[in-house]
C-alpha angles and dihedrals in degrees: 000000000000090000092064094084095055087052090056088049089054090051088049090052091049095054093039087063091065095035095238134141096185089120118065105216124195113266144140121257119203113216131180147118122280115287091010090127099261094139093044089055093052093046088051090055091048095042095222139081105252108133127091115258133203147101124301121006109356102159102064099157130041112265115207105202119192114193111201119191112216125192118226093254093050088047091056092047091050090046090056094046099044100027090242112171107200140037096257131050144156138217131198123212094221093051090052111206099358112126124214119203095164108077091200088062087051091055092048090050092052090051093047094045090047091052091045092064107020098038127220100289097089090256122146136232132199093218106110130226113225117214129171123196121199117198144138090226100062135073123231109275142145112213132177116203108203129192115278118261110257135180108194123049113232131198113341094347117133116261089241093052090123092055093044092052092044093052091048093052092047091051090062103036093044086070102104088214092061127098113215117223102196109196119200130171115243092224091064129072110270089212090066095045108142094196091057090045095055092041090054091056091067100024106037094165093050092230092141104027125103119186122216120196112204134189096035088161093061100061119122118276112270094026133094140183097239096119090045096050091045089055096242095125104041114008116213120184097217089046142242125272125192124212139175118234127208113259122235087254090056090049090047092051089048094244107181126241091239091056092046091052089053092051089046092055090049092050091051094049091051100040103030107018096161091052100036094103092053099048137052137075097288092049089048092053093050093046092051091047092051094044090048092052095049090044091052093050089052093047099046099085093052090041091053092051092046092053092048093051092048091048091054090048094050092045089057091044090051091047089052089055091053132210122296109278113257104159102038094180093056094042093051091050092048094050092047093048091047094051093047091051093046090050091053094042089054089057093046092046095242099109122136094233110053117196112233101178097064143353114284139179118346092003091060092045089054090050091051092050100046104023110028100029094033095050093044091055092047090052091057106104110225090220095035112141091010120113130194089248088056089055095045092046090050091051092049095047091050091057097054118198094337123083109242125236092196136028106272115241092217091068090056092051093047094051098040091055090053091055096042089053087065090070094066097073097057088043094056089044087056091057090050093051092051091048090052090051092051088052089053092052088066091061091043093055091046094052102039114013109039109036089164089074089067088068090061111044094176092053089049092051090046093052092049091050093050095047090044091052092048090050089048091053094051095048099076090043090053094044090051091053093049091046087052093050089060090042091053090055089049094046094067128022101204105205088173093067109133095236092045094047091052091053093049093046090051091048093048091048092052091049093048092047092051090051090053094048091052089049093055092049094059118099114254091238095061112099116236093245088055089049088053092048093051093048092086090051092052095047091050093046106040104020091202091158089065090078089094089062126077119271110277100022094111089059091051092049091052092049090051094053091048092049094049093070126204126356127225110281119258131190110286125200112266094017127100117219126207105218092198092063124083108263110258112225115238122192118238141146124256114265118245090253092051094047091048094051093047093051091047090055092044089052093051094046090050091050096047092042092057091052091053092044091056090049093051093045089056102038102043094063089047092051091048094048091049101041101034117014103035093036090054091046092050098045102033099096095043090048092051094045092048093049102039112019094088125128091230092059100045099092095043097046093045094051106127121225114266097255099038096087091046092050091048093052091046090050092048092049092048090049090051092050091049093049090050089049089053090053092050091055090047091056088053089062093044093055091045091240090132 
């Protein structure tokens, strides 16, 4: 199991090469307040002085420290290969293959790299520094040194420095694969430990928190940390380990870490003899090594699944970016053909990517035909905009100077054309809506169906322009056809239409039957001329002939006559009229004869209008499909090929977007890293480490 930590180090190296932190690898994050002894603990684990020292905030960037144990034989082999003179050395990720054998240079490089990113104003940055230490005196560990928790900004620090540091710490310790090393000084109250407080926020059960109590030798005289180390004050599931740090005097006098560890052991034996074997730097290193190994073993199954899922995602992403173009002619023809096919499939409803949020393509065109257009036509009132006075005026104008014995047919034809003309506007609007939808299909295909087009923005724009131009050319042709459909209906009013003839016959039969019934009801002593004279009174009074109309129409007719107001004055018996004066309107009701004639014309208009509306509702969608939709489908590919498939345009159209090549390389590198990581985990299973 000891080999599990080097495996994680390998995985860390793999993902460092692509600069990605998409995989949360098991590691140990060191958390504590400023001057709590975090750096001293880390240096004790390394066994060398390598971290910057000073007052105030010193650690201003996360330091990911990988400790790699090397055997003497491996050390000699590495020394021969890399020319390393010494048994311990370090390597930074940002300096590539440069090897540091002088640990003072390592400390200086940490300071320089911190200032390069974070500046000189004591600000912090979340961009980590990666450092690897190879030594025969360390155990395999991966540690993250985080900035110390602070409360008050000093110097040029930002006012929200406390919030920045807190968010940075939470970013690392929120990782469920991270062990939290909470460092607290023994000469402070454990109940007020900021490190334990922030650790408890993300690990309330304490399952991945280990507490370290530093500065055991600096406690007040007469006090000790026995209760704390025994877990009686603040219980922590992974335990509490006490250590003794080097003092500032020890650091100034260059006291070695090895000598400090010996003095620590002596102090523990003297002060805490019963706990000496379960405290100290060496015990801390072994405990961390053991905890990390077990933690890695528990995390590996989920880690393997995560790597496989990401590999599949990046494989799909790389495929969408496509391979670098070699045969431009074939690639252009392939993209044009694919776009044309997807466009047609979207209309037919057989596209690969089906829209679920809203109607699209052929489904929306069908909705326009049968819902939008159909309901609009049905909402058009056959007599809309036509008043009783309009009808009466048309009848009078059609008779000329002679009083009419019958309703003139010309008045019906004049009025019905006026009503049929109202069907043209919704018909042309139907064409416009279908044209807009076919324009929307272009964007739909670009977004969902042909991702390859995103690689070539100029080709995409050219295809959109060609299809838009084709649709634009077909629009006036389709509008003209729809206009002609209405004009055809206006050109000849077919009163012999079977449906219209049936309606007229039924109406005539009803009128004739009503006249006969009235004649039967007259007394035998009444002369025929009297009967004829009283006929108008009966019609006005009883209205029996209105039975052929729908219930309630007689009330509508009465309302219309009332609403129309006065009619033009006509010569009345006993009154002289000056023809040079403007006629003075006088209010009067329509006579029974006039009302009957108007309602007969209205009934005929309604009957014929419904016939024409039915024809238009059927013929307009057919015309739109033939002249616009089907024509575009049939000629789209030939139009695209004719306009774009030209040798002179190949290089320009197949120019990739500026960042496409970069994104393809990044995706390829990440996929390679994930595949390598998968191989590393597979090796673990083969060697029975997992």
